[in-house]
Amino acid sequence: MKTCIAYYSKTGNTKMAALYLAEKIDAKVIKLDDKTNYGGIIGFIKGGMNASKAKKAELDSSLYDEISTFDRIILATPVWAGKTTPAINSVLENVDFEGKEVYVMTTQANPSVENTEARKSFYKDIIEKKKGSFIDCFCLQGSPPSKPARSKEELSSQVDQLVKIG
Ligand SMILES: Cc1cc2nc3c(=O)[nH]c(=O)nc-3n(C[C@H](O)[C@H](O)[C@H](O)COP(=O)(O)O)c2cc1C
């Protein structure tokens, strides 16, 4: 099945997990480049607020059509303020998910993943409204905000243990 992994990553955890998974399952990697400055403490607060308000990022719009050409779409994102990121909100709004299998992979600081069902329903509702099939959401642990990303070994071992595709 033609598969892509569309990822947004600020500090590298999600990127590392996405690249490892892509190599493992032979998927095309699509980077979502949100040019908003989320650096420093001001950026952190802004990121949390934008995520809370379900704001969308301005992305290169040709990416939406590109993502729509895949049969299986994996969205990879950090958790921000318990929610998803502006880049992923844009993808959820603009990609045509009709007939697609969709998976989500998240990374977060909190080691315990609470409210997994709420998280799954958030993605499921949107994907199903757009006539796609939401299959699963995998929650990985990244690093605390403003700390360097976890090591490749740690993230790839979580991908091996938690992420089950197709
Ligand atoms: C703006 C912002 C908000 C965050 N909110 C949460 C949160 O609500 N819960 C959590 O566990 N981690 C939170 N984090 C931590 C990130 O989810 C975590 O560091 C993630 O692995 C970062 O992924 P990245 O390195 O790919 O950017 C937040 C980080 C940022 C920058």
XYZ file of N, CA, C and O and ligand atoms in Angstrom:
695
model
N 0.849 -1.198 0.000
C 0.000 0.000 0.000
C 0.885 1.249 0.000
O 1.853 1.323 0.760
N 0.538 2.200 -0.854
C 1.348 3.423 -0.959
C 1.149 4.267 0.316
O 0.044 4.726 0.601
N 2.220 4.426 1.060
C 2.099 5.027 2.396
C 2.969 6.273 2.553
O 4.118 6.281 2.096
N 2.420 7.285 3.203
C 3.260 8.437 3.550
C 3.154 8.721 5.042
O 2.167 8.371 5.690
N 4.206 9.328 5.553
C 4.184 9.829 6.931
C 4.373 11.339 6.851
O 5.425 11.819 6.424
N 3.312 12.072 7.200
C 3.384 13.535 7.205
C 3.638 13.949 8.643
O 2.830 13.654 9.526
N 4.773 14.598 8.885
C 5.103 14.903 10.281
C 5.397 16.373 10.500
O 5.908 17.062 9.627
N 5.065 16.840 11.706
C 5.540 18.128 12.192
C 6.367 17.841 13.434
O 5.986 16.992 14.260
N 7.492 18.533 13.563
C 8.341 18.345 14.736
C 9.053 19.648 15.038
O 9.596 20.267 14.124
N 9.039 20.074 16.289
C 9.769 21.293 16.650
C 11.166 20.939 17.140
O 12.136 21.508 16.701
N 11.249 19.971 18.033
C 12.560 19.706 18.646
C 13.170 18.359 18.244
O 14.231 17.997 18.756
N 12.512 17.640 17.344
C 13.174 16.473 16.760
C 12.675 15.107 17.194
O 12.981 14.110 16.530
N 11.912 15.014 18.295
C 11.431 13.688 18.735
C 10.544 13.042 17.675
O 10.756 11.887 17.276
N 9.552 13.805 17.241
C 8.586 13.250 16.279
C 9.280 12.960 14.947
O 9.000 11.960 14.292
N 10.185 13.855 14.591
C 10.927 13.651 13.332
C 11.695 12.322 13.375
O 11.632 11.513 12.451
N 12.392 12.097 14.488
C 13.203 10.892 14.592
C 12.327 9.635 14.530
O 12.648 8.681 13.825
N 11.208 9.678 15.254
C 10.303 8.517 15.233
C 9.717 8.333 13.831
O 9.616 7.202 13.334
N 9.370 9.439 13.175
C 8.762 9.360 11.838
C 9.760 8.799 10.821
O 9.418 7.932 10.002
N 10.995 9.266 10.882
C 12.001 8.795 9.917
C 12.305 7.313 10.131
O 12.454 6.558 9.172
N 12.371 6.915 11.382
C 12.640 5.500 11.667
C 11.491 4.627 11.154
O 11.715 3.610 10.487
N 10.267 5.063 11.451
C 9.100 4.278 11.009
C 9.038 4.224 9.476
O 8.741 3.174 8.896
N 9.341 5.344 8.841
C 9.285 5.399 7.367
C 10.246 4.388 6.752
O 9.908 3.688 5.784
N 11.420 4.293 7.354
C 12.409 3.357 6.816
C 11.934 1.921 7.027
O 12.040 1.076 6.153
N 11.335 1.723 8.189
C 10.890 0.374 8.570
C 9.767 -0.133 7.655
O 9.721 -1.301 7.306
N 8.844 0.750 7.297
C 7.677 0.285 6.531
C 7.700 0.797 5.089
O 6.730 0.647 4.363
N 8.811 1.392 4.692
C 8.983 1.901 3.330
C 7.908 2.937 2.964
O 7.139 2.751 2.021
N 7.860 3.996 3.747
C 6.887 5.061 3.504
C 7.607 6.325 3.050
O 8.760 6.548 3.407
N 6.895 7.142 2.291
C 7.446 8.443 1.890
C 7.285 9.409 3.067
O 6.234 9.451 3.706
N 8.335 10.186 3.324
C 8.281 11.149 4.427
C 7.923 12.524 3.882
O 8.525 12.995 2.923
N 6.930 13.145 4.489
C 6.543 14.509 4.089
C 6.651 15.406 5.313
O 5.937 15.222 6.307
N 7.551 16.387 5.203
C 7.768 17.296 6.348
C 6.772 18.449 6.275
O 6.600 19.065 5.212
N 6.139 18.732 7.393
C 5.206 19.862 7.453
C 5.962 21.029 8.081
O 6.313 20.985 9.260
N 6.235 22.017 7.264
C 7.101 23.101 7.692
C 6.264 24.302 8.138
O 5.827 25.090 7.315
N 6.034 24.402 9.443
C 5.312 25.554 9.998
C 6.360 26.610 10.329
O 7.195 26.398 11.207
N 6.307 27.715 9.615
C 7.364 28.727 9.776
C 7.138 29.663 10.982
O 7.954 30.534 11.263
N 6.046 29.488 11.699
C 5.809 30.301 12.897
C 6.955 30.094 13.883
O 7.429 28.962 14.043
N 7.385 31.183 14.507
C 8.473 31.060 15.471
C 7.930 30.591 16.836
O 7.286 31.354 17.543
N 8.185 29.344 17.145
C 7.759 28.800 18.434
C 8.946 28.648 19.384
O 8.932 27.812 20.286
N 9.987 29.444 19.156
C 11.192 29.348 19.992
C 11.034 30.079 21.313
O 10.219 31.001 21.439
N 11.817 29.672 22.302
C 11.865 30.368 23.597
C 10.574 30.231 24.377
O 9.646 29.525 23.965
N 10.534 30.935 25.487
C 9.375 30.816 26.384
C 8.129 31.439 25.753
O 7.020 30.908 25.863
N 8.346 32.556 25.026
C 7.207 33.211 24.363
C 6.625 32.256 23.309
O 5.408 32.100 23.188
N 7.538 31.617 22.583
C 7.110 30.666 21.549
C 6.362 29.479 22.153
O 5.390 28.982 21.590
N 6.843 29.044 23.310
C 6.194 27.923 23.998
C 4.750 28.295 24.372
O 3.806 27.534 24.144
N 4.610 29.498 24.921
C 3.264 29.948 25.328
C 2.364 30.099 24.096
O 1.211 29.655 24.084
N 2.950 30.698 23.062
C 2.192 30.881 21.821
C 1.765 29.522 21.241
O 0.632 29.338 20.808
N 2.686 28.562 21.270
C 2.385 27.222 20.752
C 1.234 26.586 21.512
O 0.297 26.034 20.936
N 1.305 26.707 22.845
C 0.250 26.139 23.685
C -1.091 26.806 23.405
O -2.125 26.137 23.290
N -1.060 28.130 23.247
C -2.316 28.849 22.979
C -2.874 28.495 21.608
O -4.068 28.242 21.445
N -1.988 28.468 20.616
C -2.459 28.144 19.257
C -3.031 26.723 19.191
O -4.034 26.482 18.521
N -2.368 25.810 19.903
C -2.872 24.428 19.919
C -4.228 24.373 20.629
O -5.174 23.739 20.140
N -4.338 25.068 21.759
C -5.603 25.066 22.513
C -6.757 25.591 21.674
O -7.871 25.116 21.783
N -6.447 26.598 20.867
C -7.514 27.200 20.058
C -7.679 26.498 18.717
O -8.365 27.017 17.823
N -6.982 25.388 18.538
C -7.042 24.615 17.276
C -6.710 25.485 16.060
O -7.303 25.356 14.998
N -5.716 26.367 16.241
C -5.281 27.230 15.125
C -4.619 26.396 14.039
O -4.088 25.323 14.305
N -4.631 26.936 12.840
C -4.004 26.237 11.715
C -2.729 26.951 11.299
O -2.644 28.173 11.422
N -1.797 26.165 10.788
C -0.534 26.740 10.311
C -0.657 27.046 8.827
O -1.459 26.427 8.133
N 0.148 27.988 8.373
C 0.210 28.231 6.920
C 1.288 27.332 6.354
O 2.473 27.567 6.557
N 0.872 26.320 5.632
C 1.837 25.382 5.061
C 1.838 25.536 3.548
O 0.902 26.108 2.977
N 2.847 25.007 2.906
C 2.894 24.960 1.447
C 1.673 24.145 0.983
O 1.568 22.950 1.271
N 0.744 24.791 0.277
C -0.540 24.136 0.003
C -0.414 22.957 -0.966
O -1.306 22.111 -1.014
N 0.694 22.868 -1.703
C 0.849 21.721 -2.618
C 0.989 20.412 -1.824
O 0.760 19.321 -2.358
N 1.348 20.536 -0.544
C 1.508 19.322 0.276
C 0.188 18.584 0.470
O 0.156 17.358 0.578
N -0.909 19.344 0.513
C -2.205 18.704 0.762
C -2.545 17.735 -0.372
O -2.995 16.621 -0.143
N -2.318 18.197 -1.611
C -2.595 17.324 -2.762
C -1.644 16.136 -2.759
O -2.026 15.020 -3.070
N -0.404 16.415 -2.400
C 0.580 15.316 -2.394
C 0.161 14.240 -1.382
O 0.141 13.051 -1.702
N -0.216 14.670 -0.184
C -0.612 13.694 0.859
C -1.834 12.905 0.382
O -1.931 11.693 0.599
N -2.729 13.598 -0.308
C -3.968 12.938 -0.770
C -3.725 11.847 -1.806
O -4.627 11.073 -2.113
N -2.514 11.780 -2.381
C -2.259 10.741 -3.391
C -1.919 9.392 -2.744
O -1.778 8.396 -3.443
N -1.749 9.358 -1.419
C -1.361 8.096 -0.764
C -2.594 7.338 -0.267
O -3.598 7.949 0.091
N -2.500 5.998 -0.272
C -3.629 5.163 0.190
C -3.638 5.090 1.712
O -4.680 4.946 2.336
N -2.438 5.143 2.279
C -2.331 5.047 3.733
C -1.535 6.270 4.211
O -0.421 6.516 3.712
N -2.144 7.002 5.144
C -1.543 8.263 5.591
C -1.286 8.168 7.096
O -2.208 7.872 7.869
N -0.041 8.404 7.477
C 0.294 8.407 8.901
C 0.635 9.855 9.276
O 1.517 10.463 8.656
N -0.091 10.399 10.243
C 0.157 11.766 10.693
C 0.958 11.690 11.982
O 0.565 10.977 12.915
N 2.080 12.388 12.034
C 2.929 12.328 13.228
C 3.115 13.730 13.789
O 3.458 14.665 13.060
N 2.885 13.857 15.080
C 2.881 15.196 15.695
C 3.221 15.152 17.179
O 2.880 14.181 17.858
N 3.842 16.211 17.687
C 3.925 16.334 19.145
C 2.544 16.662 19.709
O 1.680 17.164 18.982
N 2.379 16.390 21.001
C 1.179 16.842 21.720
C 1.500 18.235 22.264
O 2.540 18.425 22.896
N 0.639 19.174 21.975
C 0.801 20.528 22.512
C -0.448 20.876 23.303
O -1.565 20.832 22.765
N -0.246 21.238 24.567
C -1.369 21.605 25.443
C -2.466 20.533 25.405
O -3.657 20.859 25.365
N -2.041 19.292 25.368
C -2.994 18.174 25.354
C -3.683 17.989 24.003
O -4.527 17.102 23.868
N -3.313 18.779 23.041
C -4.002 18.741 21.743
C -3.011 18.443 20.615
O -1.868 18.073 20.872
N -3.455 18.672 19.396
C -2.548 18.488 18.271
C -1.940 19.834 17.872
O -2.266 20.875 18.446
N -1.039 19.819 16.910
C -0.324 21.046 16.530
C -1.035 21.780 15.382
O -1.785 21.160 14.609
N -0.775 23.083 15.235
C -1.367 23.840 14.125
C -1.077 23.209 12.750
O -1.947 23.201 11.876
N 0.107 22.661 12.566
C 0.444 22.048 11.268
C -0.505 20.877 10.972
O -1.012 20.733 9.853
N -0.747 20.063 11.981
C -1.633 18.911 11.773
C -3.084 19.374 11.630
O -3.854 18.810 10.844
N -3.467 20.438 12.338
C -4.825 20.983 12.131
C -5.023 21.381 10.669
O -6.100 21.162 10.105
N -4.000 21.951 10.054
C -4.110 22.343 8.639
C -4.264 21.111 7.745
O -5.046 21.114 6.798
N -3.489 20.081 8.054
C -3.577 18.845 7.254
C -4.966 18.220 7.423
O -5.596 17.805 6.445
N -5.450 18.188 8.663
C -6.776 17.597 8.906
C -7.847 18.358 8.127
O -8.793 17.774 7.616
N -7.677 19.666 8.022
C -8.683 20.452 7.311
C -8.564 20.326 5.786
O -9.566 20.272 5.085
N -7.356 20.257 5.282
C -7.179 20.427 3.832
C -6.928 19.163 3.021
O -7.018 19.205 1.796
N -6.572 18.062 3.675
C -6.283 16.847 2.902
C -7.585 16.097 2.633
O -8.482 16.059 3.471
N -7.674 15.516 1.452
C -8.831 14.693 1.104
C -8.582 13.269 1.623
O -7.764 12.542 1.073
N -9.289 12.908 2.686
C -9.055 11.598 3.314
C -9.981 10.504 2.785
O -9.939 9.376 3.254
N -10.811 10.842 1.824
C -11.799 9.859 1.357
C -11.114 8.577 0.873
O -10.224 8.614 0.025
N -11.548 7.458 1.440
C -11.021 6.152 1.026
C -9.631 5.839 1.554
O -9.041 4.825 1.185
N -9.087 6.692 2.413
C -7.717 6.472 2.915
C -7.739 5.783 4.271
O -8.667 5.974 5.057
N -6.682 5.021 4.519
C -6.439 4.485 5.870
C -5.578 5.502 6.595
O -4.517 5.877 6.075
N -6.015 5.908 7.776
C -5.255 6.949 8.480
C -4.830 6.481 9.880
O -5.648 5.957 10.645
N -3.556 6.684 10.156
C -2.987 6.412 11.487
C -2.419 7.718 12.037
O -2.050 8.605 11.263
N -2.322 7.787 13.364
C -1.698 8.954 13.986
C -0.634 8.456 14.964
O -0.841 7.453 15.666
N 0.507 9.145 14.960
C 1.553 8.828 15.947
C 1.890 10.137 16.667
O 2.200 11.137 16.014
N 1.790 10.127 17.991
C 2.086 11.350 18.743
C 3.307 11.136 19.639
O 3.600 10.010 20.046
N 4.005 12.237 19.927
C 5.025 12.189 20.989
C 4.667 13.261 22.010
O 4.089 14.292 21.663
N 4.985 12.997 23.259
C 4.651 13.931 24.336
C 5.664 13.801 25.454
O 6.424 12.818 25.499
N 5.665 14.806 26.358
C 6.610 14.771 27.482
C 6.132 13.824 28.577
O 6.907 13.089 29.174
N 4.841 13.878 28.827
C 4.261 13.110 29.937
C 4.427 11.604 29.707
O 3.974 11.085 28.692
N 5.080 10.901 30.649
C 5.286 9.467 30.434
C 3.989 8.669 30.455
O 3.897 7.611 29.841
N 2.987 9.184 31.199
C 1.745 8.407 31.209
C 0.751 9.049 30.248
O 0.541 10.261 30.275
N 0.232 8.208 29.391
C -0.689 8.727 28.379
C -2.104 8.607 28.912
O -2.677 7.533 28.961
N -2.620 9.755 29.369
C -3.998 9.747 29.866
C -4.916 10.150 28.726
O -4.476 10.737 27.752
N -6.168 9.825 28.896
C -7.154 10.301 27.926
C -6.913 9.837 26.496
O -7.169 10.559 25.545
N -6.363 8.638 26.378
C -6.080 8.123 25.040
C -7.345 8.058 24.199
O -7.313 8.345 23.003
N -8.459 7.695 24.859
C -9.709 7.550 24.104
C -10.155 8.893 23.538
O -10.595 8.981 22.404
N -10.007 9.956 24.359
C -10.389 11.302 23.877
C -9.513 11.684 22.695
O -9.978 12.268 21.715
N -8.238 11.340 22.793
C -7.316 11.682 21.709
C -7.705 10.943 20.434
O -7.758 11.504 19.347
N -7.993 9.645 20.613
C -8.382 8.849 19.440
C -9.664 9.400 18.822
O -9.768 9.534 17.606
N -10.649 9.719 19.687
C -11.922 10.215 19.120
C -11.732 11.530 18.382
O -12.415 11.779 17.397
N -10.828 12.372 18.866
C -10.585 13.642 18.170
C -10.210 13.374 16.711
O -10.807 13.927 15.780
N -9.224 12.500 16.511
C -8.778 12.222 15.134
C -9.833 11.419 14.370
O -10.111 11.706 13.202
N -10.401 10.426 15.038
C -11.392 9.546 14.381
C -12.555 10.371 13.829
O -12.950 10.208 12.672
N -13.088 11.274 14.662
C -14.253 12.059 14.228
C -13.941 12.865 12.976
O -14.719 12.878 12.020
N -12.796 13.518 12.981
C -12.457 14.363 11.830
C -12.229 13.509 10.579
O -12.761 13.795 9.513
N -11.467 12.440 10.726
C -11.137 11.604 9.561
C -12.419 10.962 9.007
O -12.626 10.928 7.780
N -13.269 10.480 9.902
C -14.485 9.798 9.424
C -15.472 10.776 8.790
O -16.152 10.434 7.833
N -15.522 12.008 9.311
C -16.371 13.028 8.672
C -15.909 13.279 7.247
O -16.690 13.640 6.379
N -14.605 13.066 7.031
C -14.061 13.288 5.690
C -13.956 11.972 4.906
O -13.203 11.860 3.953
N -14.715 10.985 5.358
C -14.866 9.699 4.664
C -13.590 8.858 4.581
O -13.410 8.057 3.665
N -12.694 9.094 5.544
C -11.510 8.244 5.643
C -11.732 7.201 6.718
O -12.705 7.261 7.466
N -10.814 6.208 6.787
C -10.891 5.211 7.863
C -9.783 5.490 8.858
O -8.600 5.348 8.521
N -10.191 5.875 10.064
C -9.191 6.071 11.115
C -8.887 4.698 11.695
O -9.792 3.982 12.126
N -7.607 4.313 11.711
C -7.282 2.963 12.190
C -6.791 2.990 13.640
O -7.292 2.257 14.466
N -5.797 3.819 13.939
C -5.276 3.807 15.318
C -4.418 5.043 15.585
O -3.979 5.712 14.640
N -4.210 5.286 16.870
C -3.330 6.388 17.287
C -2.320 5.816 18.283
O -2.711 5.160 19.252
N -1.040 6.010 18.026
C 0.020 5.473 18.879
C 0.680 6.623 19.623
O 1.060 7.618 19.006
N 0.802 6.466 20.950
C 1.312 7.574 21.762
C 2.702 7.249 22.305
O 2.844 6.363 23.148
N 3.700 7.963 21.830
C 5.085 7.739 22.244
C 5.510 8.825 23.225
O 4.921 9.912 23.250
N 6.548 8.526 23.982
C 7.073 9.544 24.896
C 8.294 10.222 24.276
O 9.272 9.563 23.910
N 8.194 11.554 24.142
C 9.334 12.345 23.670
C 10.042 12.948 24.872
O 10.072 12.355 25.950
N 10.595 14.138 24.680
C 11.338 14.773 25.781
C 10.497 15.903 26.384
O 9.556 16.372 25.757
N 10.865 16.380 27.585
C 10.172 17.537 28.145
C 10.402 18.764 27.259
O 11.434 18.843 26.585
N 9.451 19.722 27.279
C 9.609 20.922 26.460
C 10.960 21.585 26.744
O 11.406 21.602 27.889
N 11.569 22.083 25.709
C 12.855 22.806 25.732
C 14.068 21.924 26.086
O 15.175 22.421 26.217
N 13.849 20.636 26.223
C 14.991 19.728 26.411
C 15.312 19.080 25.061
O 14.445 18.992 24.195
N 16.562 18.643 24.897
C 16.898 17.997 23.622
C 16.054 16.738 23.396
O 15.549 16.149 24.356
N 15.941 16.359 22.148
C 15.133 15.178 21.809
C 15.722 13.925 22.444
O 16.915 13.857 22.722
N 14.870 12.947 22.661
C 15.331 11.630 23.125
C 16.255 11.020 22.079
O 16.212 11.402 20.913
N 16.984 10.009 22.477
C 17.925 9.402 21.536
C 17.173 8.581 20.495
O 16.037 8.145 20.711
N 17.848 8.387 19.370
C 17.266 7.604 18.284
C 16.929 6.189 18.784
O 15.898 5.628 18.435
N 17.809 5.650 19.624
C 17.594 4.280 20.126
C 16.302 4.209 20.938
O 15.507 3.291 20.777
N 16.096 5.201 21.821
C 14.893 5.183 22.665
C 13.627 5.311 21.831
O 12.643 4.623 22.055
N 13.692 6.244 20.854
C 12.482 6.466 20.055
C 12.212 5.288 19.133
O 11.070 4.850 18.975
N 13.276 4.730 18.533
C 13.018 3.602 17.632
C 12.529 2.385 18.409
O 11.693 1.623 17.920
N 13.005 2.234 19.655
C 12.508 1.096 20.426
C 11.019 1.287 20.765
O 10.239 0.330 20.750
N 10.604 2.533 21.027
C 9.164 2.775 21.256
C 8.365 2.509 19.980
O 7.275 1.943 20.024
N 8.902 2.914 18.850
C 8.201 2.648 17.579
C 8.043 1.134 17.404
O 6.958 0.637 17.098
N 9.123 0.394 17.666
C 9.065 -1.068 17.518
C 8.011 -1.687 18.443
O 7.298 -2.599 18.057
N 7.921 -1.152 19.662
C 6.996 -1.758 20.632
C 5.544 -1.335 20.436
O 4.631 -2.120 20.635
N 5.350 -0.061 20.079
C 3.987 0.484 20.129
C 3.285 0.612 18.777
O 2.060 0.569 18.702
N 4.058 0.847 17.740
C 3.423 1.213 16.463
C 3.162 -0.031 15.613
O 4.097 -0.715 15.201
N 1.890 -0.308 15.426
C 1.510 -1.485 14.620
C 0.770 -0.971 13.387
O -0.342 -0.443 13.507
N 1.377 -1.118 12.243
C 0.756 -0.634 11.003
C 0.347 -1.827 10.141
O 1.165 -2.691 9.843
N -0.888 -1.801 9.764
C -1.466 -2.688 8.771
C -1.283 -4.139 8.917
O -1.246 -4.917 8.026
C 3.971 24.384 23.021
C 4.201 23.031 23.644
C 3.187 22.439 24.380
C 3.371 21.151 24.935
N 2.337 20.570 25.616
C 2.492 19.313 26.111
C 1.418 18.646 26.790
O 0.311 19.170 26.932
N 1.637 17.395 27.286
C 2.860 16.771 27.159
O 2.986 15.656 27.640
N 3.883 17.369 26.494
C 3.731 18.617 25.966
N 4.764 19.223 25.297
C 6.010 18.478 25.082
C 6.073 17.864 23.680
O 4.879 17.175 23.356
C 7.234 16.884 23.562
O 8.416 17.533 23.895
C 7.304 16.299 22.166
O 8.011 15.090 22.179
C 7.993 17.281 21.224
O 8.062 16.746 19.944
P 9.106 17.329 18.894
O 10.482 17.143 19.487
O 8.911 16.496 17.687
O 8.801 18.764 18.680
C 4.615 20.489 24.752
C 5.640 21.110 24.031
C 5.442 22.363 23.478
C 6.550 23.009 22.679
